[in-house]
CSV table of C-alpha atoms in Angstrom, one decimal:
chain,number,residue,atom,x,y,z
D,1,UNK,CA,7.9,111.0,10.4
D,2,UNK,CA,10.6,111.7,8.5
D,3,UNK,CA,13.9,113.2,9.9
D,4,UNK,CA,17.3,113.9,7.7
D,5,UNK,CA,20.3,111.7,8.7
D,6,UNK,CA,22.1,114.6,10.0
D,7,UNK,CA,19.2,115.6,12.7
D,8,UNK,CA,19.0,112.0,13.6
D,9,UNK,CA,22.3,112.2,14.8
D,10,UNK,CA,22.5,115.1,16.2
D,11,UNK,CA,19.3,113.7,18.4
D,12,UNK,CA,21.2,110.3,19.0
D,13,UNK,CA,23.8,112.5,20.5
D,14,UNK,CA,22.0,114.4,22.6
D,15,UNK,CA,20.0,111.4,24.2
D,16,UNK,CA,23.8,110.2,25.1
D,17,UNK,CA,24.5,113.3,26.6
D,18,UNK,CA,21.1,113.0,28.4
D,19,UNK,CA,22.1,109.8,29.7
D,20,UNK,CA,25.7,110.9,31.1
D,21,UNK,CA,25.1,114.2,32.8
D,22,UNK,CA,21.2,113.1,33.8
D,23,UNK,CA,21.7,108.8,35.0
D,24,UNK,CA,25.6,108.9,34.4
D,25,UNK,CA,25.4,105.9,32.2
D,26,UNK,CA,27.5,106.3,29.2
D,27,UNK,CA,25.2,104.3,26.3
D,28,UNK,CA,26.4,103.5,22.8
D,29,UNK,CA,24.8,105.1,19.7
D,30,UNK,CA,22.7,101.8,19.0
D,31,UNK,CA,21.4,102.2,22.4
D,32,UNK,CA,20.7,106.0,22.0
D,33,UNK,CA,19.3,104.8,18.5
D,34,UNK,CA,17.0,102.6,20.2
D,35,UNK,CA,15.7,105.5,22.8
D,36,UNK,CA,15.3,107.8,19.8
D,37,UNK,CA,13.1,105.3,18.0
D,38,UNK,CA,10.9,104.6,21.5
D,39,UNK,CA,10.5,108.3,21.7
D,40,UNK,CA,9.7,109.0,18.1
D,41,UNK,CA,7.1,105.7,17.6
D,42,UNK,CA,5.1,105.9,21.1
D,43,UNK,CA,5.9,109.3,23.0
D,44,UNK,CA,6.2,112.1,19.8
D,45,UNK,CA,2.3,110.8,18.3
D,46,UNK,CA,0.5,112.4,21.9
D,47,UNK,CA,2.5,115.9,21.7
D,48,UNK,CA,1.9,115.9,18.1
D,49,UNK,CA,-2.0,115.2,18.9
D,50,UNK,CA,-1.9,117.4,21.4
D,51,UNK,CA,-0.5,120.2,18.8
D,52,UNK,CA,-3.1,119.4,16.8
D,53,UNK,CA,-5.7,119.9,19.3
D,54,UNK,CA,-4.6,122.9,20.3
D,55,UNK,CA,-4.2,124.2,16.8
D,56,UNK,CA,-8.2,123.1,16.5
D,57,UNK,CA,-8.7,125.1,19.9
D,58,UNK,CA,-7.3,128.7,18.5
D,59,UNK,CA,-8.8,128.4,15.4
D,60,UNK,CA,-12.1,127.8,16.7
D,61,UNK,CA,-12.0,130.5,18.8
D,62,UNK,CA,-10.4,132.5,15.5
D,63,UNK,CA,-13.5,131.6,13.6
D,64,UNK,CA,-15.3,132.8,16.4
D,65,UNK,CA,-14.2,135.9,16.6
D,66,UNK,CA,-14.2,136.5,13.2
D,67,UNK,CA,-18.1,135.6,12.9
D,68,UNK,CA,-18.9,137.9,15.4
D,69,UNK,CA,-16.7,141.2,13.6
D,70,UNK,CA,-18.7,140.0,10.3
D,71,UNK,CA,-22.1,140.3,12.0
D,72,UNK,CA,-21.1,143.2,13.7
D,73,UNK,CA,-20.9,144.7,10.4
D,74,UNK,CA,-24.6,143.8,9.3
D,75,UNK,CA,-26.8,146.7,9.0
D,76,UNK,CA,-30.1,147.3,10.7
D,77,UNK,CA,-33.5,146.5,8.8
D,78,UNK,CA,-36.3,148.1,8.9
D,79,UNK,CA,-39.8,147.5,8.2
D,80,UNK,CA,-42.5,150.3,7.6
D,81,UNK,CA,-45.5,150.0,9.1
């Protein structure tokens, strides 16, 4: 995942603020680094995959929906006899 500098810190800062109004612990940016790489490494992949799958989920039931307006449109055949 790539993140700008600038976001990173603004994310480092907000885990320290977590940390003094939440546990009242005041941690040290290489601390807050630390939690921000935990999170990002083994916590972000499942809510990413878990975007994903919902993302699969609506468009599956896009496609879906979509088959059945196209069939709707078929026209009735026919056959003398």
């Amino acid at each position: 995942m790539k993140i700008s500098l600038e976001k990173k810190r603004v994310l480092i800062r907000k885990i320290q603020m977590f940390f003094l109004e939440e546990r009242g612990e005041d941690i040290g940016e290489l601390a807050a680094d630390q939690a921000f790489e935990f999170m990002k490494n083994e916590v972000a992949p499942f809510f990413y995959n878990q975007g994903v799958h919902d993302a699969r989920m609506m468009a599956e039931q896009k496609m879906e929906a979509l088959d059945e307006d196209i069939r709707s449109l078929e026209k009735p055949t026919h056959r003398g006899g």
